[in-house]
Amino acid sequence: MNEGRSPPTVADLFASRRVIVCCGAGGVGKTTVSASLALSAAREGLRVLAITVDPSRRLAEALGVSQHQQSPTMLSAERLAAVGVTPPGTLSAWMLDPQLVCDQVVSAVTKDPEAQQRMRQNRLYQNVSTLVAGMHEYTAVEALHGFIRDDHYDLVVLDTPPSRNAIRFLDTPSRANAFLDPRIFSVFLPSESNIFRRAGTALVNKILDLGLGKESRVELQEFLSLFQVILRHLNRNQEEMQRFFASQQVAFLLVTSPAQAAVDEAVHFEARTRELGVRIGGYVLNQSLAPAASLPYPTPERLPPLRGPVEESALAKLRALASVEAHGVDRDAALAASLRDRLAGRAPLWVLPRFTRENSAFEALLSLADLLMGRTFRM
């Protein structure tokens, strides 16, 4: 970054992007950061949708979201006004529901009501979100695709699904192609192409009947027959979205925590995005003690002139606790500086504090929103 220019804020991203994708390992605070970004954008006068994944109960209540919602929930004008959002700014939220997204795809790919009903009653289909690895990622991209096409929002903030390996989100199309290998489906699905294929199918069916039972075998084949159509539909949209991800309309924010393993994973993720032609819009080092470096340290000078053993004892205990915290502050500041050096100016770094007092969900979002808009400790 140029020395003569002010450090960028997330407001710069709001002005030029239609989508902000928050990525990172599980447990680094992606959901809270993404909700704070959405609130910040709404306060800037944008119509914003926050797509959230597995929020805490408090955050879900604050955003007014719950599972199995067919469409996003818009926060009331009164509630938005209380947190500084005024027209034309709006904030809507929706919790990702993989099963619901699959239901919508079923309706899109088959117009036969009986076929739709059979699929939805299929026991394998009812557990598709747990049976198919990466289904959260497939459906997150599919849902985003639908909201972008609707063009109802100025900005969509996507909280990516939790994963030990965040790169899975960008690998979704290639993994869908692997799952769609026709050889996999040809083993299980009946074929009427010629007498030899029919004979082979009959033999496979007999073997499956012995292992699964006829009813379960038929249920498996019904599931695979339509599910390969569903996956092809998802894959077409996801290939389109991968091109969209590489455009200037999307910013990826890597959210990490002050743990070396989390930072290493974030840097690895960035390297992978460069291979895919996707540029990172910035890093968020969340839950860091580094911003506490400016806080006062408990020293004897802070005690009243007339002090006794009780005050001296209290000071000693405070200094012991402060010494432990100071060590954490130094550690997190060193990690932030190291990350800044590794970035070498490729992307901005925002450092957000770890809140040590109990805040309401909205108070926490407001505090982070203010910090993200420029009033934050920077490296």
XYZ file of C-alpha atoms in Angstrom:
379
model
C 0.000 0.000 0.000
C 1.182 3.492 -0.757
C 2.501 5.440 2.228
C 0.715 8.621 1.139
C -2.720 7.009 1.152
C -4.969 6.277 4.106
C -5.308 2.599 4.957
C -8.353 1.091 3.229
C -11.509 0.397 5.170
C -14.250 -2.076 4.421
C -16.262 0.886 3.089
C -13.969 0.723 0.053
C -15.206 -2.821 -0.560
C -18.855 -1.813 -0.177
C -18.460 0.787 -2.903
C -17.197 -1.634 -5.541
C -18.438 -5.155 -4.751
C -21.734 -7.005 -4.953
C -20.617 -9.905 -2.783
C -18.294 -10.231 0.195
C -17.390 -13.804 1.108
C -16.013 -14.441 4.594
C -13.765 -17.496 4.630
C -11.639 -19.154 7.253
C -11.297 -22.132 9.528
C -13.963 -23.036 12.059
C -13.976 -21.180 15.359
C -12.342 -17.940 14.178
C -15.511 -15.831 14.356
C -16.527 -15.743 10.679
C -20.230 -15.587 11.488
C -19.914 -12.592 13.809
C -17.534 -10.771 11.446
C -19.816 -11.346 8.449
C -22.854 -10.071 10.383
C -20.848 -6.996 11.435
C -19.877 -6.349 7.818
C -23.511 -6.594 6.765
C -24.552 -4.152 9.489
C -21.767 -1.747 8.467
C -22.917 -1.809 4.844
C -26.554 -1.235 5.807
C -25.484 1.795 7.850
C -23.848 3.091 4.659
C -27.260 3.069 2.955
C -27.050 -0.243 1.084
C -29.691 -2.950 0.796
C -27.822 -5.845 2.360
C -28.422 -9.571 2.736
C -26.425 -11.563 5.285
C -26.360 -15.301 4.568
C -25.318 -16.904 7.816
C -24.324 -20.436 8.777
C -24.792 -21.935 12.228
C -24.974 -18.680 14.215
C -25.020 -18.704 17.990
C -28.460 -18.583 19.578
C -27.947 -14.944 20.649
C -26.821 -13.869 17.193
C -29.666 -15.752 15.499
C -32.181 -14.013 17.753
C -30.564 -10.625 17.088
C -30.775 -11.153 13.329
C -34.244 -12.687 13.533
C -33.261 -15.872 11.700
C -34.132 -19.503 12.279
C -33.769 -22.766 10.419
C -36.083 -23.806 7.592
C -36.978 -20.254 6.547
C -38.079 -20.141 2.922
C -36.848 -16.583 2.382
C -34.708 -13.923 4.097
C -36.029 -11.982 7.083
C -35.762 -8.193 6.920
C -35.104 -6.510 10.239
C -37.780 -3.997 11.171
C -37.255 -0.303 10.464
C -37.484 0.428 14.196
C -34.784 -2.076 15.056
C -32.540 -0.856 12.259
C -32.992 2.784 13.255
C -31.872 1.881 16.775
C -28.518 0.692 15.388
C -28.013 3.564 12.973
C -29.502 2.108 9.784
C -31.744 4.559 7.936
C -33.354 4.408 4.463
C -32.399 3.472 1.868
C -30.291 1.077 3.945
C -31.872 -2.261 4.862
C -30.573 -5.443 6.456
C -32.028 -8.868 5.772
C -30.710 -12.184 7.040
C -31.115 -15.804 6.023
C -29.738 -18.965 7.585
C -28.373 -21.481 5.086
C -30.463 -24.668 5.070
C -28.941 -27.285 2.716
C -32.092 -29.420 2.694
C -34.264 -26.433 1.783
C -31.921 -25.455 -1.067
C -32.032 -29.042 -2.365
C -35.845 -28.959 -2.215
C -35.823 -25.819 -4.349
C -33.501 -27.493 -6.858
C -35.777 -30.558 -6.988
C -38.676 -28.258 -7.884
C -36.523 -26.606 -10.567
C -35.219 -29.768 -12.254
C -38.435 -31.805 -12.305
C -41.931 -30.462 -12.876
C -43.618 -33.789 -12.072
C -45.273 -33.373 -8.634
C -45.244 -37.140 -8.034
C -41.509 -37.372 -8.772
C -40.881 -34.425 -6.437
C -42.901 -36.096 -3.696
C -41.098 -39.431 -4.118
C -37.737 -37.703 -3.891
C -38.660 -35.746 -0.767
C -39.938 -38.898 0.917
C -36.770 -40.814 0.034
C -34.839 -41.569 3.230
C -31.462 -41.043 1.551
C -32.552 -37.680 0.195
C -33.861 -36.594 3.600
C -30.322 -36.993 4.945
C -28.491 -35.676 1.892
C -26.809 -32.842 3.811
C -24.968 -35.379 5.981
C -24.539 -38.137 3.379
C -22.793 -36.031 0.717
C -19.481 -34.489 1.749
C -19.419 -30.765 1.077
C -23.189 -30.382 0.690
C -23.051 -27.186 2.768
C -20.611 -25.756 0.219
C -22.697 -26.854 -2.793
C -25.849 -25.322 -1.387
C -24.138 -22.133 -0.169
C -22.954 -21.384 -3.702
C -26.343 -22.378 -5.145
C -28.192 -20.061 -2.748
C -25.795 -17.207 -3.539
C -26.351 -17.807 -7.255
C -30.103 -17.392 -6.789
C -29.835 -14.194 -4.765
C -27.423 -12.642 -7.281
C -29.772 -13.413 -10.177
C -32.715 -11.881 -8.291
C -30.758 -8.598 -8.032
C -32.810 -7.529 -5.002
C -29.788 -6.554 -2.882
C -26.938 -4.100 -3.369
C -24.602 -6.333 -1.365
C -24.654 -9.952 -0.211
C -22.372 -10.989 2.650
C -21.820 -14.748 2.733
C -20.593 -16.547 5.813
C -19.034 -19.718 4.408
C -19.813 -23.057 6.043
C -17.585 -24.171 8.906
C -14.802 -26.464 7.798
C -11.450 -27.622 9.059
C -10.207 -26.866 5.579
C -11.747 -23.654 4.248
C -10.396 -24.304 0.739
C -13.262 -26.766 0.208
C -15.514 -23.808 -0.585
C -13.566 -22.882 -3.722
C -13.053 -26.525 -4.689
C -16.789 -27.213 -4.831
C -17.154 -27.342 -8.659
C -14.249 -29.752 -9.138
C -15.530 -32.011 -6.362
C -19.003 -31.966 -7.929
C -17.459 -33.128 -11.215
C -15.749 -35.996 -9.408
C -19.013 -37.039 -7.776
C -20.747 -36.897 -11.186
C -18.404 -39.494 -12.690
C -20.832 -41.532 -14.861
C -19.051 -44.752 -13.889
C -20.305 -44.288 -10.312
C -23.935 -43.998 -11.365
C -23.719 -46.730 -14.020
C -22.936 -49.293 -11.322
C -26.197 -48.677 -9.489
C -28.660 -47.379 -12.061
C -30.546 -49.717 -14.412
C -29.720 -49.593 -18.116
C -31.908 -50.541 -21.067
C -29.359 -49.688 -23.777
C -28.753 -53.254 -25.027
C -29.188 -56.888 -24.053
C -25.726 -57.117 -22.470
C -26.214 -53.994 -20.344
C -29.654 -55.237 -19.292
C -28.155 -58.555 -18.247
C -25.420 -56.767 -16.293
C -27.990 -54.554 -14.619
C -30.070 -57.563 -13.593
C -27.006 -59.181 -12.043
C -26.085 -56.008 -10.136
C -29.672 -55.713 -8.903
C -29.612 -59.271 -7.585
C -26.351 -58.608 -5.745
C -27.705 -55.366 -4.280
C -30.934 -57.112 -3.271
C -28.919 -59.672 -1.337
C -26.951 -56.994 0.483
C -29.564 -54.274 0.911
C -32.945 -55.836 0.288
C -35.071 -55.005 -2.738
C -36.883 -52.078 -1.112
C -33.639 -50.365 -0.087
C -32.073 -51.065 -3.491
C -35.021 -49.464 -5.301
C -34.884 -46.492 -2.918
C -31.143 -46.085 -3.593
C -31.670 -46.186 -7.355
C -34.526 -43.681 -7.208
C -32.329 -41.363 -5.158
C -29.336 -41.624 -7.495
C -31.485 -41.255 -10.600
C -32.713 -37.801 -9.622
C -29.719 -36.788 -7.548
C -27.399 -36.949 -10.552
C -29.745 -34.444 -12.237
C -29.639 -32.253 -9.117
C -25.838 -32.331 -9.067
C -25.619 -31.444 -12.758
C -27.863 -28.451 -12.080
C -25.721 -27.433 -9.108
C -22.539 -27.903 -11.099
C -23.692 -25.691 -13.989
C -24.508 -22.881 -11.587
C -21.328 -23.378 -9.600
C -19.120 -23.159 -12.679
C -20.867 -19.868 -13.487
C -20.327 -18.709 -9.907
C -16.643 -19.641 -9.996
C -16.200 -17.245 -12.910
C -18.168 -14.657 -10.925
C -15.894 -15.217 -7.904
C -12.897 -14.286 -10.048
C -14.498 -10.993 -11.124
C -14.116 -7.557 -9.569
C -17.646 -7.804 -8.162
C -16.584 -10.182 -5.380
C -14.252 -9.692 -2.434
C -13.009 -12.575 -0.330
C -12.157 -11.698 3.255
C -10.031 -14.210 5.117
C -10.994 -14.295 8.781
C -8.427 -15.798 11.111
C -7.614 -15.835 14.804
C -4.372 -15.139 16.721
C -3.256 -18.761 16.515
C -0.367 -19.713 14.262
C -2.220 -22.698 12.779
C -5.232 -20.547 11.836
C -2.999 -17.882 10.261
C -1.051 -20.518 8.311
C -4.310 -21.971 6.987
C -5.503 -18.517 5.919
C -2.252 -17.839 4.039
C -2.513 -21.274 2.390
C -6.083 -20.438 1.384
C -4.905 -17.211 -0.246
C -2.266 -19.095 -2.226
C -4.949 -21.469 -3.488
C -7.228 -18.581 -4.484
C -4.434 -17.071 -6.555
C -4.155 -20.372 -8.432
C -7.884 -20.122 -9.194
C -7.607 -16.498 -10.305
C -9.456 -15.196 -7.235
C -8.083 -12.169 -5.414
C -8.341 -11.676 -1.663
C -9.916 -8.382 -0.575
C -8.363 -8.394 2.877
C -7.561 -10.235 6.084
C -9.394 -9.910 9.384
C -7.355 -10.964 12.416
C -10.174 -11.509 14.877
C -10.245 -11.961 18.663
C -6.774 -10.455 19.040
C -5.279 -9.010 22.223
C -2.987 -6.740 20.195
C -5.353 -3.712 20.388
C -5.013 -3.837 24.197
C -1.407 -2.624 23.938
C -2.573 0.954 24.502
C -4.441 0.178 27.735
C -2.933 1.438 31.031
C -0.885 -0.989 33.117
C -1.583 -1.214 36.897
C 1.313 0.577 38.625
C 1.795 1.874 42.207
C 1.273 5.435 40.960
C -2.365 4.564 40.269
C -3.050 3.892 43.958
C -4.305 6.685 46.225
C -1.615 8.474 48.302
C -2.849 6.901 51.538
C -2.879 3.190 50.960
C -2.645 0.204 53.209
C -1.990 -3.545 53.039
C -5.325 -4.233 51.319
C -4.550 -1.859 48.451
C -0.979 -3.158 48.147
C -2.252 -6.762 48.030
C -4.853 -5.886 45.412
C -2.215 -4.142 43.301
C 0.079 -7.170 43.484
C -2.717 -9.448 42.280
C -3.665 -7.050 39.496
C -0.060 -6.804 38.346
C 0.209 -10.597 38.222
C -2.918 -10.808 36.076
C -1.798 -7.885 33.925
C 1.579 -9.541 33.385
C -0.138 -12.612 31.941
C -2.311 -10.438 29.703
C 0.676 -8.335 28.626
C 2.386 -11.522 27.497
C -0.691 -12.344 25.402
C -0.744 -8.819 23.985
C 2.908 -9.078 22.937
C 2.319 -12.512 21.416
C -0.713 -11.385 19.387
C 1.002 -8.161 18.283
C 3.993 -10.168 17.054
C 1.674 -12.521 15.168
C -0.140 -9.564 13.565
C 3.182 -8.028 12.525
C 4.299 -11.360 11.091
C 1.086 -11.686 9.098
C 1.489 -8.133 7.792
C 5.008 -8.992 6.610
C 3.778 -12.173 4.911
C 1.068 -10.205 3.108
C 3.702 -7.800 1.733
C 1.049 -5.261 0.768
C -1.068 -7.708 -1.269
C -4.137 -7.106 0.902
C -5.123 -4.923 3.862
C -5.141 -6.328 7.383
C -7.779 -5.393 9.955
C -7.157 -6.376 13.567
C -10.228 -6.779 15.765
C -10.097 -7.100 19.551
C -11.213 -9.877 21.814
C -14.108 -8.579 23.876
C -13.570 -9.348 27.545
C -16.916 -8.121 28.849
C -20.338 -9.566 28.171
C -22.048 -7.749 25.328
C -25.447 -8.267 23.803
C -25.258 -9.699 20.307
C -26.136 -6.360 18.734
C -23.722 -4.433 20.961
C -20.924 -6.737 19.803
C -21.951 -6.311 16.164
C -22.072 -2.526 16.532
C -18.639 -2.418 18.160
C -17.093 -4.541 15.420
C -18.920 -2.558 12.732
C -17.433 0.693 14.055
C -13.966 -0.843 14.150
C -14.256 -2.234 10.637
C -15.239 1.187 9.332
C -11.867 2.590 10.282
C -11.629 3.094 14.026
C -9.490 0.050 14.679
C -5.941 -0.886 15.614
C -3.938 -1.352 12.441
C -0.613 -2.966 11.693
